[in-house]
């Protein structure tokens, strides 16, 4: 694991683990140092001593386990106790009362913005208990509980999330410049960096600089992400922006870290520039799957139209954990993904839809299949009749003779009607490029 810090320039630094491992470094002219310390098997508590010829500190109650970064906007940030009175977490009081897990620990990165990359951020590791867990990210907490119960090792979550924030705020200047859409804004920010009133949590790069860059040296297993609401209305841009963010963070950690994320739930977007745009952002989120070691959780079955913050974060955390347990920890028996559109095949007046993530088979909701639409090459869509055959979906419409395109759950409020037999819902999609 990486351990780093600051001391007087030219100082020798010893980092000693109580498990009889140590490493040394010499600080540079800027006083910075970093070492990589070999770690023992998961468990603890251990101690780590850091000393120079001038001073020494001892870090106690150190656990060795699996650490994940949890980031995004409000749906990752909303705590287990909810945001009363409007946004609640299902069964919150009982979940908090049962949160006695000393081997699950959270470190929440304090809110900050910066136009330049920072080296340090505050926050402390806090063990899960009925007195503390109410302040943890609900989605990340349920993810951590699933991992802890299955792996029987300590789980650490670094929570770096802020509500109401767009993806560009979480992306570095170097990678945003590849897109080009934000270059003028970034230049203006840097010119007016002394005027704090012009910088806020929506500004490009500022959350990456203040809340991600300082933790980049930390040795993490992977990333879970729940964000997108603040980019609704800009789906075409998000197709480029979101994969760019994933590659950005992997580049900073110098590792192809697993990146598992949540597709937005159905919601009534009332803003004029967002109304009937949610489905387009959900479809844009599919573009993250073009990168290796990614996975997407569909929440089409657990939305709550009165709020953009679905209360059933248990399912969100459990579904994210499925990806980690299967792909990172070797439980190949698990089906991690719901059905994901692969291709459609024209068969006369029918379209045959082929999916990944079929699991042990496709199945419909108790209300039957719905929310499928097809169109000819003019892209004028009509409601389709759908049925399941041989783990494919066959769609047709009496008004469409020569179908070319198909889409599913293409509306702000459309909910899941297609699942695999493991109970995981299909994700919003369109076959139209």
JSON list of C-alpha atoms in Angstrom, two decimals, residues 4-15 25-34 50-57:
[
{"chain": "A", "resi": 4, "resn": "UNK", "atom": "CA", "xyz": [2.88, 9.42, 1.81]},
{"chain": "A", "resi": 5, "resn": "UNK", "atom": "CA", "xyz": [3.31, 12.73, 3.55]},
{"chain": "A", "resi": 6, "resn": "UNK", "atom": "CA", "xyz": [5.49, 15.76, 4.17]},
{"chain": "A", "resi": 7, "resn": "UNK", "atom": "CA", "xyz": [8.52, 16.55, 6.33]},
{"chain": "A", "resi": 8, "resn": "UNK", "atom": "CA", "xyz": [11.54, 18.84, 6.20]},
{"chain": "A", "resi": 9, "resn": "UNK", "atom": "CA", "xyz": [13.46, 18.67, 2.90]},
{"chain": "A", "resi": 10, "resn": "UNK", "atom": "CA", "xyz": [16.23, 16.08, 2.82]},
{"chain": "A", "resi": 11, "resn": "UNK", "atom": "CA", "xyz": [14.89, 14.06, 5.75]},
{"chain": "A", "resi": 12, "resn": "UNK", "atom": "CA", "xyz": [15.04, 10.27, 5.82]},
{"chain": "A", "resi": 13, "resn": "UNK", "atom": "CA", "xyz": [11.65, 8.76, 6.62]},
{"chain": "A", "resi": 14, "resn": "UNK", "atom": "CA", "xyz": [11.04, 5.30, 8.09]},
{"chain": "A", "resi": 15, "resn": "UNK", "atom": "CA", "xyz": [7.59, 3.71, 7.77]},
{"chain": "A", "resi": 25, "resn": "UNK", "atom": "CA", "xyz": [12.27, 7.30, 1.69]},
{"chain": "A", "resi": 26, "resn": "UNK", "atom": "CA", "xyz": [14.07, 10.62, 1.58]},
{"chain": "A", "resi": 27, "resn": "UNK", "atom": "CA", "xyz": [12.04, 13.80, 1.24]},
{"chain": "A", "resi": 28, "resn": "UNK", "atom": "CA", "xyz": [12.57, 15.97, -1.81]},
{"chain": "A", "resi": 29, "resn": "UNK", "atom": "CA", "xyz": [13.20, 19.67, -1.93]},
{"chain": "A", "resi": 30, "resn": "UNK", "atom": "CA", "xyz": [9.46, 20.20, -1.56]},
{"chain": "A", "resi": 31, "resn": "UNK", "atom": "CA", "xyz": [9.38, 18.05, 1.58]},
{"chain": "A", "resi": 32, "resn": "UNK", "atom": "CA", "xyz": [7.22, 15.35, -0.03]},
{"chain": "A", "resi": 33, "resn": "UNK", "atom": "CA", "xyz": [7.82, 11.64, 0.44]},
{"chain": "A", "resi": 34, "resn": "UNK", "atom": "CA", "xyz": [6.02, 8.41, -0.49]},
{"chain": "A", "resi": 50, "resn": "UNK", "atom": "CA", "xyz": [6.31, 6.94, 10.79]},
{"chain": "A", "resi": 51, "resn": "UNK", "atom": "CA", "xyz": [9.46, 8.65, 11.97]},
{"chain": "A", "resi": 52, "resn": "UNK", "atom": "CA", "xyz": [12.28, 10.91, 10.91]},
{"chain": "A", "resi": 53, "resn": "UNK", "atom": "CA", "xyz": [15.33, 12.06, 12.82]},
{"chain": "A", "resi": 54, "resn": "UNK", "atom": "CA", "xyz": [13.18, 14.98, 14.01]},
{"chain": "A", "resi": 55, "resn": "UNK", "atom": "CA", "xyz": [9.90, 13.37, 15.09]},
{"chain": "A", "resi": 56, "resn": "UNK", "atom": "CA", "xyz": [7.67, 10.32, 15.02]},
{"chain": "A", "resi": 57, "resn": "UNK", "atom": "CA", "xyz": [3.96, 9.53, 14.88]}
]
